[in-house]
Tab-separated table of C-alpha atoms in Angstrom:
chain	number	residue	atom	x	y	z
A	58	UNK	CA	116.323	98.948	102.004
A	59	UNK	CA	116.238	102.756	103.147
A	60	UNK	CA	118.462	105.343	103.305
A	61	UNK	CA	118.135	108.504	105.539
A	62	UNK	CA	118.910	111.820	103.874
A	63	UNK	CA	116.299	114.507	105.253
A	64	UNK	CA	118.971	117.476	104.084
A	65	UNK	CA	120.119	115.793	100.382
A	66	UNK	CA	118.941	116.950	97.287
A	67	UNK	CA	118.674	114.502	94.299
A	68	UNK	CA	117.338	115.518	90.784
A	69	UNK	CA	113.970	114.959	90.480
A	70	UNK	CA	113.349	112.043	87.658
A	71	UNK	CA	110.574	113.749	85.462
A	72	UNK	CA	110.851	111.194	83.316
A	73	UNK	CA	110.049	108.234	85.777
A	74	UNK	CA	107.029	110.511	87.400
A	75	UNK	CA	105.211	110.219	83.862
A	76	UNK	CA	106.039	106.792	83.295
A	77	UNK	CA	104.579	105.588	86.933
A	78	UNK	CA	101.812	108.325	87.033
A	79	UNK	CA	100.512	107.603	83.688
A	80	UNK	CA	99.637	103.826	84.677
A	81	UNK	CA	96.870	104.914	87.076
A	82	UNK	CA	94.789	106.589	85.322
A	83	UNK	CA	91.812	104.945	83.363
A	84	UNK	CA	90.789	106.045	80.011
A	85	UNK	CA	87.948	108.304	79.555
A	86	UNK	CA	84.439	106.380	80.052
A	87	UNK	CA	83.376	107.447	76.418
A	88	UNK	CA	86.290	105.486	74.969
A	89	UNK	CA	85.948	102.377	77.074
A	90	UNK	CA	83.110	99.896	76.861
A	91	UNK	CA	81.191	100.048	80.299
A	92	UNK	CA	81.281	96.524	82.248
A	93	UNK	CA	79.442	94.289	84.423
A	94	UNK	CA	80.490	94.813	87.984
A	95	UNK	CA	82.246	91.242	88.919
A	96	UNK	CA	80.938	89.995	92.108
A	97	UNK	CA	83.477	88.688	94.720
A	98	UNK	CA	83.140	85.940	97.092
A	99	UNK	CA	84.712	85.031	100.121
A	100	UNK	CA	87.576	83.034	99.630
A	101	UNK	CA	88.003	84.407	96.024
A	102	UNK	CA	91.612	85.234	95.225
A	103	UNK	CA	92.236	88.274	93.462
A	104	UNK	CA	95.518	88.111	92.271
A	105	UNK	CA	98.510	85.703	91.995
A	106	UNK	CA	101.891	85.799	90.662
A	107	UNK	CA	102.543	84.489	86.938
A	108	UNK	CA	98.598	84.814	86.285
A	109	UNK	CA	97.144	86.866	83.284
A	110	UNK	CA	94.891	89.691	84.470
A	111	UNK	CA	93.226	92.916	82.854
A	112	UNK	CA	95.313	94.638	85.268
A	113	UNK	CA	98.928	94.221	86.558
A	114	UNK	CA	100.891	95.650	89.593
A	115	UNK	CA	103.405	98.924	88.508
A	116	UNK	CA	105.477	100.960	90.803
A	117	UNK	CA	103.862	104.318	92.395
A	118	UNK	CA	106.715	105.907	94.235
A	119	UNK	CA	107.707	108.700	96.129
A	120	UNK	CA	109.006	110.177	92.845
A	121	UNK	CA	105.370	111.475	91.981
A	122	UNK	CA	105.587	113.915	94.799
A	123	UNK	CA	109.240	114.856	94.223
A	124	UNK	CA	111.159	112.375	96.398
A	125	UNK	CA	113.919	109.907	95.088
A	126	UNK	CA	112.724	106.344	96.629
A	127	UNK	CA	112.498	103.794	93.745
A	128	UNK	CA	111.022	100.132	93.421
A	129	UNK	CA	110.579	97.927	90.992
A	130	UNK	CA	107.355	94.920	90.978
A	131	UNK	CA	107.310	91.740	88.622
A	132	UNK	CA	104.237	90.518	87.998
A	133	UNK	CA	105.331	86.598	87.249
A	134	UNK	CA	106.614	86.648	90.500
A	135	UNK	CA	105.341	88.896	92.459
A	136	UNK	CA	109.130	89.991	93.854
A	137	UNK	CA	108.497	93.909	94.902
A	138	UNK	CA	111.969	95.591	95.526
A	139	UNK	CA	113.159	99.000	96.109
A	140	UNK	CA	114.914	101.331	97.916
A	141	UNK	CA	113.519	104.470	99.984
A	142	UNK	CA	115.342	107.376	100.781
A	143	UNK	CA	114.261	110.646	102.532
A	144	UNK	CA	115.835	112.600	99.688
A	145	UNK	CA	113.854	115.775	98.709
A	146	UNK	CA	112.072	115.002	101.195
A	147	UNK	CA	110.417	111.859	100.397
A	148	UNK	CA	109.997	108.535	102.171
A	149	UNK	CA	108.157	105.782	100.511
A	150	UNK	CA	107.635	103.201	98.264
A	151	UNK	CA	104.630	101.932	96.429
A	152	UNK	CA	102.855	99.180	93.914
A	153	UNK	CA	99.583	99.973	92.924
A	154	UNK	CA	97.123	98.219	90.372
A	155	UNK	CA	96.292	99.740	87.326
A	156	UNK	CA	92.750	100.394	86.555
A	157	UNK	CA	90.555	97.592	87.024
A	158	UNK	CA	88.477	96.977	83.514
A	159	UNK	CA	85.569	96.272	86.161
A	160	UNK	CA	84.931	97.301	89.468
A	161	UNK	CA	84.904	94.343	92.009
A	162	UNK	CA	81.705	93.958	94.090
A	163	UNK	CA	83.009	92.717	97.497
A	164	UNK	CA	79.478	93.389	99.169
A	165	UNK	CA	79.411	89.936	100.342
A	166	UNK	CA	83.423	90.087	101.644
A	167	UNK	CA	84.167	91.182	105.266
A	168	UNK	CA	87.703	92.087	103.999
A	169	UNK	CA	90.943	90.803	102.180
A	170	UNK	CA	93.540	88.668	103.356
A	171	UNK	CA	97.126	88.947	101.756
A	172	UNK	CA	99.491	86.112	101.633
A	173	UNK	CA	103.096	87.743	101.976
A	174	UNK	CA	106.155	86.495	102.391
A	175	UNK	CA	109.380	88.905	103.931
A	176	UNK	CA	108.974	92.302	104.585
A	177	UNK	CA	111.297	91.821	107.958
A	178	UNK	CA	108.687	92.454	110.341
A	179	UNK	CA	108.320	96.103	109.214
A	180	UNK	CA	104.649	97.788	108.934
A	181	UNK	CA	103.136	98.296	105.718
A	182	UNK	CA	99.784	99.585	103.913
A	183	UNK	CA	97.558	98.131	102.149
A	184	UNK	CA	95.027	100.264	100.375
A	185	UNK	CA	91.507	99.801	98.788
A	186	UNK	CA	90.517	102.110	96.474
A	187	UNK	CA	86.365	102.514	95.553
A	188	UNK	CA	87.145	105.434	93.029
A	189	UNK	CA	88.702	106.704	89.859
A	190	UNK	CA	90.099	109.759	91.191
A	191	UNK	CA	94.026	109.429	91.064
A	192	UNK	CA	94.366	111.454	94.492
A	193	UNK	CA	91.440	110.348	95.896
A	194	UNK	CA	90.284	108.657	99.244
A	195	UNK	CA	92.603	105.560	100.229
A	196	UNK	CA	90.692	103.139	102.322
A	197	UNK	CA	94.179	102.339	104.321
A	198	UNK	CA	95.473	99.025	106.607
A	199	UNK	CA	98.047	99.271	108.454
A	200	UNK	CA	99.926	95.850	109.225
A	201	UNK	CA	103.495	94.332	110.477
A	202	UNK	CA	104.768	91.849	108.536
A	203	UNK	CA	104.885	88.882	110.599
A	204	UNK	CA	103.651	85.610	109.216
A	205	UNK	CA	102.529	84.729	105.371
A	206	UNK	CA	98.416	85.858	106.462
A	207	UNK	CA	97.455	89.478	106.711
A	208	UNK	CA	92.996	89.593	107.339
A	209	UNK	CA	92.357	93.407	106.499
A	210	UNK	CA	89.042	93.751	107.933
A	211	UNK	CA	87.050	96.862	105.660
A	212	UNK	CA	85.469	97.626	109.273
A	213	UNK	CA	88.776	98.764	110.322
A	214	UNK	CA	90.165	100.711	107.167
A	215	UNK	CA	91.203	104.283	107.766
A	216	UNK	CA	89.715	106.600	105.194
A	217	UNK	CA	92.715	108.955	104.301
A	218	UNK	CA	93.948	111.221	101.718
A	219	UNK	CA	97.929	111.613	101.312
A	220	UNK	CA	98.445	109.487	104.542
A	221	UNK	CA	96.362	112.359	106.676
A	222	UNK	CA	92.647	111.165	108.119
A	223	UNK	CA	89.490	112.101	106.120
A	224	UNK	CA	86.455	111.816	107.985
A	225	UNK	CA	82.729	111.539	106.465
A	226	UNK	CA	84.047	108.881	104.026
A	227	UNK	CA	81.665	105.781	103.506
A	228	UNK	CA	83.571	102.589	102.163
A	229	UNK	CA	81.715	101.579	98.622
A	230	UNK	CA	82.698	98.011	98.691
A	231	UNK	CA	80.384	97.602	95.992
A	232	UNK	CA	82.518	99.445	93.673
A	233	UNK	CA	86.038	98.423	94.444
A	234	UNK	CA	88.234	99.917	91.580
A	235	UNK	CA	91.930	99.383	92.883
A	236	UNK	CA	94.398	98.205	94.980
A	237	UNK	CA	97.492	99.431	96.742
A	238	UNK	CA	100.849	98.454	99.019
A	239	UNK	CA	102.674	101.062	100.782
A	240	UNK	CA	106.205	101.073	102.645
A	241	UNK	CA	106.245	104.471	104.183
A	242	UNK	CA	108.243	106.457	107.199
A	243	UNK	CA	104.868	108.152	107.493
A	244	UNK	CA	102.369	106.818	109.935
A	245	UNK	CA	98.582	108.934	109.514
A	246	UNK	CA	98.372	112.849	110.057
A	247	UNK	CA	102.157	113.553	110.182
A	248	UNK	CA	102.621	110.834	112.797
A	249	UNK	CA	106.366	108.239	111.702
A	250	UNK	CA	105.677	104.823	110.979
A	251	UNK	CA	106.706	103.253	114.273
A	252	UNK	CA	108.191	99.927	112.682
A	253	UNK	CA	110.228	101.902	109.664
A	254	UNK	CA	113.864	101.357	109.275
């Protein structure tokens, strides 16, 4: 659901910003063991609903740049709802793995596929991250919802920083350390999302 509201202020929620900030970002190295990288295959999955992980899906919204969008992600089901709004100037909506214990080693992968159901035919992200760094580069597919199958092919991620193209980026997929969707009015480099309502 979105609302449009480029002129309305809304109070920002400080209290949600720590809560979904907090989530993403790993403990320092010295406190936590150093693992084995965990080699992925093709055809591997990586996550399903109602499975126990080391990591789980939270909520990274708009609110973490002062906006007022909100969503909510259960992990048994994998049900992601929310609402965005343009309010204090804001716009999307976001689920985003904690850290992974151990980075996945997808050397041998050509990409990821997603198996989705809804979304309405509207375009999403999805997001690959191969570092740590909580703003760091987003290795970023764009796709329409159409059909359960999504292939994300790494060859065609676009290296980007706050939705705006990076270039001189190499894609570690060695080392991946995250994962991310995205439902945003944004497009790449100030550009709207051209299948956003």
């Amino acid at each position: 659901k979105t609302t449009d509201a480029v002129a309305e202020r809304k109070p920002w929620d400080a209290i949600r910003f720590i809560k979904q900030s907090s989530k993403f970002v790993p403990m320092p190295t010295l406190l936590r063991p150093k693992k084995d990288k965990v080699v992925i295959k093709p055809g591997d999955t990586l996550w399903e609903p109602g499975v126990k992980y080391d990591f789980q899906w939270s909520p990274l919204d708009d609110v973490v740049m002062g906006g007022a969008s909100s969503s909510t992600f259960d992990n048994e089901t994998g049900l992601w709802t929310g609402t965005v709004t343009s309010a204090n100037n804001g716009g999307f909506v976001g689920v985003r793995t904690t850290p992974f214990s151990s980075a996945l080693d997808m050397e041998s992968c050509r990409g990821i596929e997603l198996l989705l159901r809804g979304g309405d035919g509207k375009k999403f992200k999805a997001i690959v991250r191969d570092s740590t760094d909580f703003n760091g580069v987003c290795w970023t597919s764009s796709f329409d919802t159409r059909g359960k199958g999504v292939k994300l092919p790494f060859a065609k991620q676009v290296p980007t920083i706050f939705a705006n193209t990076v270039k001189g980026q190499t894609f570690q997929k060695n080392n991946v350390l995250g994962l991310q969707l995205t439902y945003s009015k944004f497009e790449y480099d100030g550009g709207l999302n051209p299948n956003f309502s």
